[in-house]
Short mmCIF file of C-alpha atoms and ligand atoms in Angstrom, two decimals:
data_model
loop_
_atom_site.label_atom_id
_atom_site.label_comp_id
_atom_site.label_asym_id
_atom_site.label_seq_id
_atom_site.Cartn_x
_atom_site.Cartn_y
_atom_site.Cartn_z
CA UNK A 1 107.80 118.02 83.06
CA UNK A 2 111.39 117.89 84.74
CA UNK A 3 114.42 117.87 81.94
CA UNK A 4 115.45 114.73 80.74
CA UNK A 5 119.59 113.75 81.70
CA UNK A 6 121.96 114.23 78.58
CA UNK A 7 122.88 110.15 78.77
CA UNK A 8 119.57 109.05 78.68
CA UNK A 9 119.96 109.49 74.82
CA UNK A 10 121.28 107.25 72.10
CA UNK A 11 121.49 109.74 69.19
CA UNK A 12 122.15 112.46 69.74
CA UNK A 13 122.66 115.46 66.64
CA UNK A 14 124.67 118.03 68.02
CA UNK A 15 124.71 121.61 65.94
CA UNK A 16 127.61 124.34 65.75
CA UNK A 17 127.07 127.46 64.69
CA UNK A 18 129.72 129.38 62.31
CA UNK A 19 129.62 132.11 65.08
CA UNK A 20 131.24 129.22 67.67
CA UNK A 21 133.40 127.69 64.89
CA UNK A 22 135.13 130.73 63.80
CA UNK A 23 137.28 133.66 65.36
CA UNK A 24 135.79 136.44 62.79
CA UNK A 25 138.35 138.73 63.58
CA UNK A 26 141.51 136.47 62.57
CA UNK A 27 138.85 134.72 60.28
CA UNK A 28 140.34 131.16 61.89
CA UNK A 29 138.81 128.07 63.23
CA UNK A 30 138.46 128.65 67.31
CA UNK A 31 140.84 125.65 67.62
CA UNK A 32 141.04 125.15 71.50
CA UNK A 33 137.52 125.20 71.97
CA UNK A 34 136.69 122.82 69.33
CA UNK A 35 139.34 120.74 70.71
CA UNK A 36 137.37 120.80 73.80
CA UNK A 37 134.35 119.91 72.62
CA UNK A 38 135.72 116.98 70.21
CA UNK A 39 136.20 115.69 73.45
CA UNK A 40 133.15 116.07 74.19
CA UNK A 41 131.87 114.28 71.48
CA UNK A 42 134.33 111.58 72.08
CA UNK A 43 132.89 110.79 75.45
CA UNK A 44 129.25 110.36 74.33
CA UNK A 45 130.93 108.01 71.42
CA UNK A 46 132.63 106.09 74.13
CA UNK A 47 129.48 105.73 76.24
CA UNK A 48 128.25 103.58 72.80
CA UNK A 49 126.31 106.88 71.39
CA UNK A 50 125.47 107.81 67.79
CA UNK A 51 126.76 110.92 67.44
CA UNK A 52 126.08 113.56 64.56
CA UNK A 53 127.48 116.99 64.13
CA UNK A 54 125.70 120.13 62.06
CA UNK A 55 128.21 122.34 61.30
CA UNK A 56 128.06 125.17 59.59
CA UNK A 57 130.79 128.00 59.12
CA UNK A 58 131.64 127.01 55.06
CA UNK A 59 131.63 130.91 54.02
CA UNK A 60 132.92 132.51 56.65
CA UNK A 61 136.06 130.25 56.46
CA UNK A 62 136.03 130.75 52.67
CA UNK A 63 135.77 134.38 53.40
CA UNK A 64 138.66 134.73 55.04
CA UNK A 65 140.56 132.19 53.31
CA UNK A 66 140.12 133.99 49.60
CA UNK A 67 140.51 137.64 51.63
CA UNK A 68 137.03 138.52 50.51
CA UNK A 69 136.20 142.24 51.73
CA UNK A 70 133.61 142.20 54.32
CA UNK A 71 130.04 143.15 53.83
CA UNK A 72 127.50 140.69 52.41
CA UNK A 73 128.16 138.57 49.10
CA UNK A 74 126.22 137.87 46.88
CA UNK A 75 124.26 134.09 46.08
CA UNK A 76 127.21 133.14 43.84
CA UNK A 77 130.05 134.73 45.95
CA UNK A 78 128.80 132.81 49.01
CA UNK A 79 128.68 129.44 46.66
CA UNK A 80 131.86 129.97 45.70
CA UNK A 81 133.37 130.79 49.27
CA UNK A 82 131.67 127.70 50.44
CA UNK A 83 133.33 125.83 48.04
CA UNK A 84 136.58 126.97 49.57
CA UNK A 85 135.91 126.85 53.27
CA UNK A 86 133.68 123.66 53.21
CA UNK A 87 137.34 121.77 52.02
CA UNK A 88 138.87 123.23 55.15
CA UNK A 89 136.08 122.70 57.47
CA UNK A 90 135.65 118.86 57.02
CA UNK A 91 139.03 118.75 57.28
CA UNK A 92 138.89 120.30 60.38
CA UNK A 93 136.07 117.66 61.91
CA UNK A 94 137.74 114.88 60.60
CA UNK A 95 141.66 116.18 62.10
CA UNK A 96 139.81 116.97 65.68
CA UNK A 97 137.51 113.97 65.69
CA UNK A 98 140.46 111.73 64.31
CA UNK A 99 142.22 112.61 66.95
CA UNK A 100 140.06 110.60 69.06
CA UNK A 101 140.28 107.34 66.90
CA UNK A 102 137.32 108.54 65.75
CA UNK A 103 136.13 108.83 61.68
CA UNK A 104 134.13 111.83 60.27
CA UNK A 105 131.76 111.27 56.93
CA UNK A 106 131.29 114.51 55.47
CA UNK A 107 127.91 114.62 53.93
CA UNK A 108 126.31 117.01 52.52
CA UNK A 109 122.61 118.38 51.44
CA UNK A 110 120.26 120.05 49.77
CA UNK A 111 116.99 120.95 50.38
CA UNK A 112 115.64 118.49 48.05
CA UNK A 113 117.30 115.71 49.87
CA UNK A 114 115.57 116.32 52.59
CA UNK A 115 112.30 116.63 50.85
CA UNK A 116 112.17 113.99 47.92
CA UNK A 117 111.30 110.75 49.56
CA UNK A 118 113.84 108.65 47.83
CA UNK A 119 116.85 111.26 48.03
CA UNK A 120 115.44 111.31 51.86
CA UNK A 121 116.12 107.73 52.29
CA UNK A 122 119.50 107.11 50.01
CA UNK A 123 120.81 110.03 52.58
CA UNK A 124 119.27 108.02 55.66
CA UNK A 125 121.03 104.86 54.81
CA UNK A 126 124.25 106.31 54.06
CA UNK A 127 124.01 107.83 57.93
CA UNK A 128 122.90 104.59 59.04
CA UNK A 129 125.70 103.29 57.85
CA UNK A 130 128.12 105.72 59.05
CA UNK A 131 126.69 105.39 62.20
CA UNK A 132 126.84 101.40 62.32
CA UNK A 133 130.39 101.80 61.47
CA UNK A 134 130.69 104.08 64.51
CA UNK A 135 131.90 107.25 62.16
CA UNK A 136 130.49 110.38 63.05
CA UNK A 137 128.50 112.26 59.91
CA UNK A 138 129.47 115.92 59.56
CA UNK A 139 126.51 117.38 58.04
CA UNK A 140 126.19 121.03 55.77
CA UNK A 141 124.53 122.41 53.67
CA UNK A 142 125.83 121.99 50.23
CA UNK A 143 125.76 125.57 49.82
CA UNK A 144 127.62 125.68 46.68
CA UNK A 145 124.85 124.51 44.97
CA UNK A 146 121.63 125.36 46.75
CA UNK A 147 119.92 128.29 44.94
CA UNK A 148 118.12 131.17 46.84
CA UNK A 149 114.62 130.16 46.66
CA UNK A 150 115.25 126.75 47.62
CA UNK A 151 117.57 126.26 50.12
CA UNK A 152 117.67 126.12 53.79
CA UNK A 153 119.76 129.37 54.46
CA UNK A 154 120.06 128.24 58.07
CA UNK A 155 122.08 125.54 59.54
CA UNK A 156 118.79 125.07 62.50
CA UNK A 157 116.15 123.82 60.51
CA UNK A 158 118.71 121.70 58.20
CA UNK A 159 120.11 120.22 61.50
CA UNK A 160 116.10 119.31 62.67
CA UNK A 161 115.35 117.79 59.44
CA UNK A 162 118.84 115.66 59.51
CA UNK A 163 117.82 114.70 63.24
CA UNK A 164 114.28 113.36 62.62
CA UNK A 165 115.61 111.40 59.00
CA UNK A 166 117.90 109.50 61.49
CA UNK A 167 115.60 109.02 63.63
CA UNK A 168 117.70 110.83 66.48
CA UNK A 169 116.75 111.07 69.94
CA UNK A 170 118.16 114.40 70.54
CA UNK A 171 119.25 117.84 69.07
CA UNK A 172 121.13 120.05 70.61
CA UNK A 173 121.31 123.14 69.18
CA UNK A 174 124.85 125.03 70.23
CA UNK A 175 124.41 129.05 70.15
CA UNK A 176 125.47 132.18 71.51
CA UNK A 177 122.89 132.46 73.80
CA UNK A 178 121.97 129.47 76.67
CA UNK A 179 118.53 129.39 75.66
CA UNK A 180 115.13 130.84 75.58
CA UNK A 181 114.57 134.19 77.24
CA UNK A 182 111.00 135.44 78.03
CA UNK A 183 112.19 138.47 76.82
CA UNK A 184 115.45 139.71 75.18
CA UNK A 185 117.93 139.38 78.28
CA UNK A 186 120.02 142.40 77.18
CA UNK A 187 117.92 144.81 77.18
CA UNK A 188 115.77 143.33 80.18
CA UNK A 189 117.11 142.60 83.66
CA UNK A 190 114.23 140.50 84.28
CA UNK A 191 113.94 138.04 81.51
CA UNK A 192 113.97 134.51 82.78
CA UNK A 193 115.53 131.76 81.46
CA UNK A 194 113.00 128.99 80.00
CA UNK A 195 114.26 125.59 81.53
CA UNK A 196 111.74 123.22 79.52
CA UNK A 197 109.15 124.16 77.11
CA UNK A 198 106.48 121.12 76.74
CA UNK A 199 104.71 122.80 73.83
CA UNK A 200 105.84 125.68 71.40
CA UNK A 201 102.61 127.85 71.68
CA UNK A 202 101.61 130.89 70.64
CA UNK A 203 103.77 132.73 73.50
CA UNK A 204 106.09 130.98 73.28
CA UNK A 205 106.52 131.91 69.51
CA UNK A 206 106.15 135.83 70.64
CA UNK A 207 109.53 135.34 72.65
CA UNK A 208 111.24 133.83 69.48
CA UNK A 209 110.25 136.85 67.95
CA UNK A 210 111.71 139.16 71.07
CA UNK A 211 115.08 137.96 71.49
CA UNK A 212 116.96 139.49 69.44
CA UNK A 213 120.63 139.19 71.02
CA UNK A 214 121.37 136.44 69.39
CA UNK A 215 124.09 136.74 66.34
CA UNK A 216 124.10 133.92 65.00
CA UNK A 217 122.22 133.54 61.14
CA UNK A 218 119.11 132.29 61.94
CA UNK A 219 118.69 133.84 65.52
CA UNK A 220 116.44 132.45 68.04
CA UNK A 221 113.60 132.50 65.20
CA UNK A 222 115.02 129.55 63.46
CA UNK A 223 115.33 127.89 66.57
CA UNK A 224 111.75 127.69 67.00
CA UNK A 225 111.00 126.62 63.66
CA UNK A 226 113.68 123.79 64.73
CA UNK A 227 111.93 122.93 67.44
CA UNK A 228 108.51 122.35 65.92
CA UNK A 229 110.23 120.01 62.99
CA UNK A 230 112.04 118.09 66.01
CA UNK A 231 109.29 117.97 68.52
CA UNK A 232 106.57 117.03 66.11
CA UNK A 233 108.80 114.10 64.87
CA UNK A 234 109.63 112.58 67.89
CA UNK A 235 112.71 113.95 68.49
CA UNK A 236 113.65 116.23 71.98
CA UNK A 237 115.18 119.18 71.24
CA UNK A 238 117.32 121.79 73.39
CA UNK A 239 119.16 125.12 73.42
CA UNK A 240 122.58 125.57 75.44
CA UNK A 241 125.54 128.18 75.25
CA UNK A 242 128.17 127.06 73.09
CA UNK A 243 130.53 129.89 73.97
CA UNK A 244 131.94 127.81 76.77
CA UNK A 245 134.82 125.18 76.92
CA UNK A 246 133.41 121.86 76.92
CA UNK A 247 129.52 122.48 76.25
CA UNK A 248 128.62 119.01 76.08
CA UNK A 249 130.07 118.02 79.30
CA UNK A 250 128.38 121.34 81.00
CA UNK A 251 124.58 120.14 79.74
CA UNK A 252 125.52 116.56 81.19
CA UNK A 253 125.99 118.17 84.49
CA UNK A 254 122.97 119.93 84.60
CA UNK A 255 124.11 123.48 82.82
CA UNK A 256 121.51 126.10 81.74
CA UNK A 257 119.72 125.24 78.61
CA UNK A 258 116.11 125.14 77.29
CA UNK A 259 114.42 122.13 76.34
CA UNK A 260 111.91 121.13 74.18
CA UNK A 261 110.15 118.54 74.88
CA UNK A 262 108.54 116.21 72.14
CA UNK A 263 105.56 114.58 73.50
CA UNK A 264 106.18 110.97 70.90
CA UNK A 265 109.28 109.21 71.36
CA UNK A 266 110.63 108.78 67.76
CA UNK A 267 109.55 105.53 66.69
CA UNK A 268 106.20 106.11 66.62
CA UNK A 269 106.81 109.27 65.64
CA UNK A 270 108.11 108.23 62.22
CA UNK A 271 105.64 104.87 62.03
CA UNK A 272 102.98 107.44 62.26
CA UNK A 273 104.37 109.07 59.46
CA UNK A 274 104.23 105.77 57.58
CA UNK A 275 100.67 104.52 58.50
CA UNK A 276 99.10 108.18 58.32
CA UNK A 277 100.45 110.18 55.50
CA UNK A 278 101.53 108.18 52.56
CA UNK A 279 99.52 106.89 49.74
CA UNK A 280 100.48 103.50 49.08
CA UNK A 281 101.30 102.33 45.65
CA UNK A 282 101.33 99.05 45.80
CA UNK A 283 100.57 95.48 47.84
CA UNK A 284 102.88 92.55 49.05
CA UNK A 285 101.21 89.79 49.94
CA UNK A 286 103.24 87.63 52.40
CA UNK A 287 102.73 84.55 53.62
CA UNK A 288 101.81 82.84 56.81
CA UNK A 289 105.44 83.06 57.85
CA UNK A 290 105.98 86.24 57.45
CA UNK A 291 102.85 87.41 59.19
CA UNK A 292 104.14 85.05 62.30
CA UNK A 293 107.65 87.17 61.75
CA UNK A 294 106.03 90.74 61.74
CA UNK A 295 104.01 90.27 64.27
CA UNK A 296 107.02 88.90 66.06
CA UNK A 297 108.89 92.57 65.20
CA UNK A 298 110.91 91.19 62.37
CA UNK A 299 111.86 92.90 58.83
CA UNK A 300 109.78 91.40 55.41
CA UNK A 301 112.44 89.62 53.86
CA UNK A 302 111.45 88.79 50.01
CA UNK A 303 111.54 84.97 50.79
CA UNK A 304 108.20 85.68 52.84
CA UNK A 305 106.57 87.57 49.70
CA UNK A 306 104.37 85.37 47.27
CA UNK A 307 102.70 88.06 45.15
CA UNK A 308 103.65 91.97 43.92
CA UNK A 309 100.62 94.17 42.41
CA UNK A 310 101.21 98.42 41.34
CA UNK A 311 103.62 100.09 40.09
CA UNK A 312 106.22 101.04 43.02
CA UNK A 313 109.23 102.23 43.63
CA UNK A 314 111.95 102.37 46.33
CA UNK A 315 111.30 104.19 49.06
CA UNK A 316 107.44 104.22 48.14
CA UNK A 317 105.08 102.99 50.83
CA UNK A 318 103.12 99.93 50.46
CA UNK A 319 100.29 97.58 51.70
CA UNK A 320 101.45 94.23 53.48
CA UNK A 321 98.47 91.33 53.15
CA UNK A 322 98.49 88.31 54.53
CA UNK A 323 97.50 85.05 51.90
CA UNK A 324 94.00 85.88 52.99
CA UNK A 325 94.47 89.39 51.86
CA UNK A 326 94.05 90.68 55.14
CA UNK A 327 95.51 93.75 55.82
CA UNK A 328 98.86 93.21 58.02
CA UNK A 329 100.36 96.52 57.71
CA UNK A 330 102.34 99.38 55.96
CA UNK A 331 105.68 100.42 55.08
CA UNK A 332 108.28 101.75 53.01
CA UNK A 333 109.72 99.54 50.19
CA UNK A 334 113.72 98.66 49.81
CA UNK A 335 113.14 97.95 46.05
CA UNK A 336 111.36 99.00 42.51
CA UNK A 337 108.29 96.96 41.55
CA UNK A 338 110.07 95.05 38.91
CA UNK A 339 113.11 93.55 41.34
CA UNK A 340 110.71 93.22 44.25
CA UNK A 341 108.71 90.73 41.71
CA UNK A 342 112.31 89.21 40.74
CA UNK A 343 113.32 88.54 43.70
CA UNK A 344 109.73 87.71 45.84
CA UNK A 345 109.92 84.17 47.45
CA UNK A 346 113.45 83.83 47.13
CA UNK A 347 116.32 83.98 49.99
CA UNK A 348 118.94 86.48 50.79
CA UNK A 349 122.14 84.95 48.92
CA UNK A 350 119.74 84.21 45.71
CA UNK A 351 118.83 87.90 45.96
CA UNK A 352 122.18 89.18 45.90
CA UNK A 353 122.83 86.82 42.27
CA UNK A 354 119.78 87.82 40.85
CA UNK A 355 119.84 91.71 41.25
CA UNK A 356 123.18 91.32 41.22
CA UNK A 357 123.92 93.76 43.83
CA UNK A 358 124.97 93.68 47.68
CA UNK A 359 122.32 95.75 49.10
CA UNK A 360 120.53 95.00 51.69
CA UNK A 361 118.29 91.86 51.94
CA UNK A 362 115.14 93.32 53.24
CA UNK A 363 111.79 93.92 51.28
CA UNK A 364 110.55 96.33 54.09
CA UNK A 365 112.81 97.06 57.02
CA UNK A 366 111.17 96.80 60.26
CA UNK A 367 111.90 100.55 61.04
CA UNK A 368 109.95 101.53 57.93
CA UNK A 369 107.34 98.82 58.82
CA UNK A 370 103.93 99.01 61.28
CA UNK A 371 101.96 96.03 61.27
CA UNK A 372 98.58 96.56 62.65
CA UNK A 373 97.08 94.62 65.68
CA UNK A 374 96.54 90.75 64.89
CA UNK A 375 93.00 89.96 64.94
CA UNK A 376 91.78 88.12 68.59
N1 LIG B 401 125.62 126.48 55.69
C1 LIG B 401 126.18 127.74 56.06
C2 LIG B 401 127.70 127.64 56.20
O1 LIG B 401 128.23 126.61 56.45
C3 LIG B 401 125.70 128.26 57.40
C4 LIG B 401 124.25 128.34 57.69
C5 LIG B 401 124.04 128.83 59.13
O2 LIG B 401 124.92 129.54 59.66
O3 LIG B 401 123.03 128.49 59.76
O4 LIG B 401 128.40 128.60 56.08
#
């Protein structure tokens, strides 16, 4: 398969090492160069892009901020250096992105946001939103509290899980190398760059394992691992030098990378996800409609539900049946049992008075909704 071109995307999750971020020797942000790639960013937001940035580099700028010796700190050393350099690093994103008339959300996670299905999707909407408001999300890991056993560690895999929750397009992970090597290029004049990888197989694996040049934390290992979360969720993935000016601009125009190709495109992807793997805990049965407007590619809104059964709540999935019961499809729920029977069969505005909130009006949004095939 040829590479796909860098504008063919609309969301696009873009990952910067600590390594890039930060001159270790003066222990400073590498401000020209992220200038340079703000602008970067900047240009894919003009172009009408969602744009996300990974970026790590919270304890080495504590580090150097609190003057900590070097060698390696321990778990609560490196929490509390995050705490310090994570202050300095949003403000960082949000001084070189502002600069561009552009906002920057800080958010950041744990690994149990990404995991728990309802911390999964409070974080999702809060990126949706960002994004909607055309605000880029600068993403972390909330290293200050993440304990040992479970936490990411690396900013790779956190940066593929944050992709495929927002149903991104793209990753692009930023590194020290420009991609995949057959073998480690330092030590081997004949490695070859990798231009597209179409599926991470065994070999493929064994190279992860052989290039070791790369400095960064999680090394080209981690990259891999990325790959298989982004790939197998719909989402393309790709490794390019970020120890250029102006790395975004030099994959646009065709610059050495390695891609990974995912062979779903990410909606049905994720509706897999939904149909396949879920058990549902409850039925809404809709009425005729409502089937009409799913079929149609619409969102259940709670005027079109007539009857709630199980014990459910948000973020749970559930089965949509028609007034015949018939089966129309599955998806993930906007609201507990107990306000989706409050507010079933009534309209958006009575919603709002009656849960007295102003969330949004859905029952099931269509991108956490598949509706099977009508019958012929
Ligand atoms: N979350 C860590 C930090 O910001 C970095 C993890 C990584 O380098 O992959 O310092």
């Amino acid at each position: 398969m040829t590479s796909p071109k860098l504008h063919d995307f609309r969301r696009i999750v873009v990952k910067v090492g600590s390594s890039l971020l930060i001159d270790s020797a003066a222990g400073e942000v590498r401000a020209g160069w992220l200038t340079a790639l703000a602008a970067d960013i900047a240009e894919l937001h003009r172009g009408g892009r969602d744009v996300m940035v990974v970026s790590s580099g919270s304890i080495a700028l504590g580090r150097s901020r609190l003057k900590l010796p070097r060698g390696p700190l321990k778990l609560e050393e490196s929490q509390a250096a995050a705490a310090v350099g994570q202050i300095e690093l949003a403000r960082t994103w949000s001084e070189v992105l502002g600069a561009h008339g552009i906002g920057a959300g800080q958010i950041l996670v744990t690994f149990q946001d990404t995991e728990e299905r309802r911390r999964y999707l409070n974080a999702r909407s809060t990126i949706g939103k960002l994004l909607e408001w055309h605000a880029v999300p600068v993403i972390n890991e909330n290293d200050t509290v993440a304990t040992t056993e479970i936490r990411y560690g690396d900013n790779d895999r956190l940066a593929a899980r944050v992709a495929t929750m927002a149903s991104a397009d793209l990753l692009i992970l930023l590194s020290d190398i420009d991609g995949l090597y057959t073998a480690p290029p330092g030590s081997n004049p004949d490695a070859t760059l990798i231009p597209v990888v179409d599926s991470i197989t065994a070999e493929i694996e064994g190279m992860a394992g052989a290039a070791g040049s790369e400095l960064s934390r999680g090394g080209m290992r981690t990259k891999i691992e990325a790959a298989k979360i982004a790939t197998s969720a719909g989402t393309h993935m790709l490794i390019a030098s970020g120890k250029i000016d102006h790395p975004l601009k030099a994959i646009a125009e065709g610059g050495k990378c390695t891609w990974f190709l995912t062979p779903a495109n990410p909606v049905t992807a994720r509706k897999r996800w939904i149909a396949g793997s879920l058990e549902p805990k409850g039925t809404l049965t809709i009425d005729a409609g409502a089937v009409s407007a799913l079929r149609a590619g619409k969102s259940l809104l709670p005027a079109g539900v007539i009857r709630v059964d199980g014990q459910f709540c948000r973020g749970d999935a559930v089965i949509v049946r028609g007034p015949d019961t018939d089966e129309i499809g599955r998806g993930l729920v906007a609201y507990d049992a107990e306000d989706a029977d409050k507010i079933k069969g009534r309209s958006s505005p009575d919603v709002m008075m009656i849960l007295g909130i102003t969330g949004r009006a859905e029952m099931i949004h269509r991108d956490d909704l598949v509706v099977g095939t009508a019958p012929a």
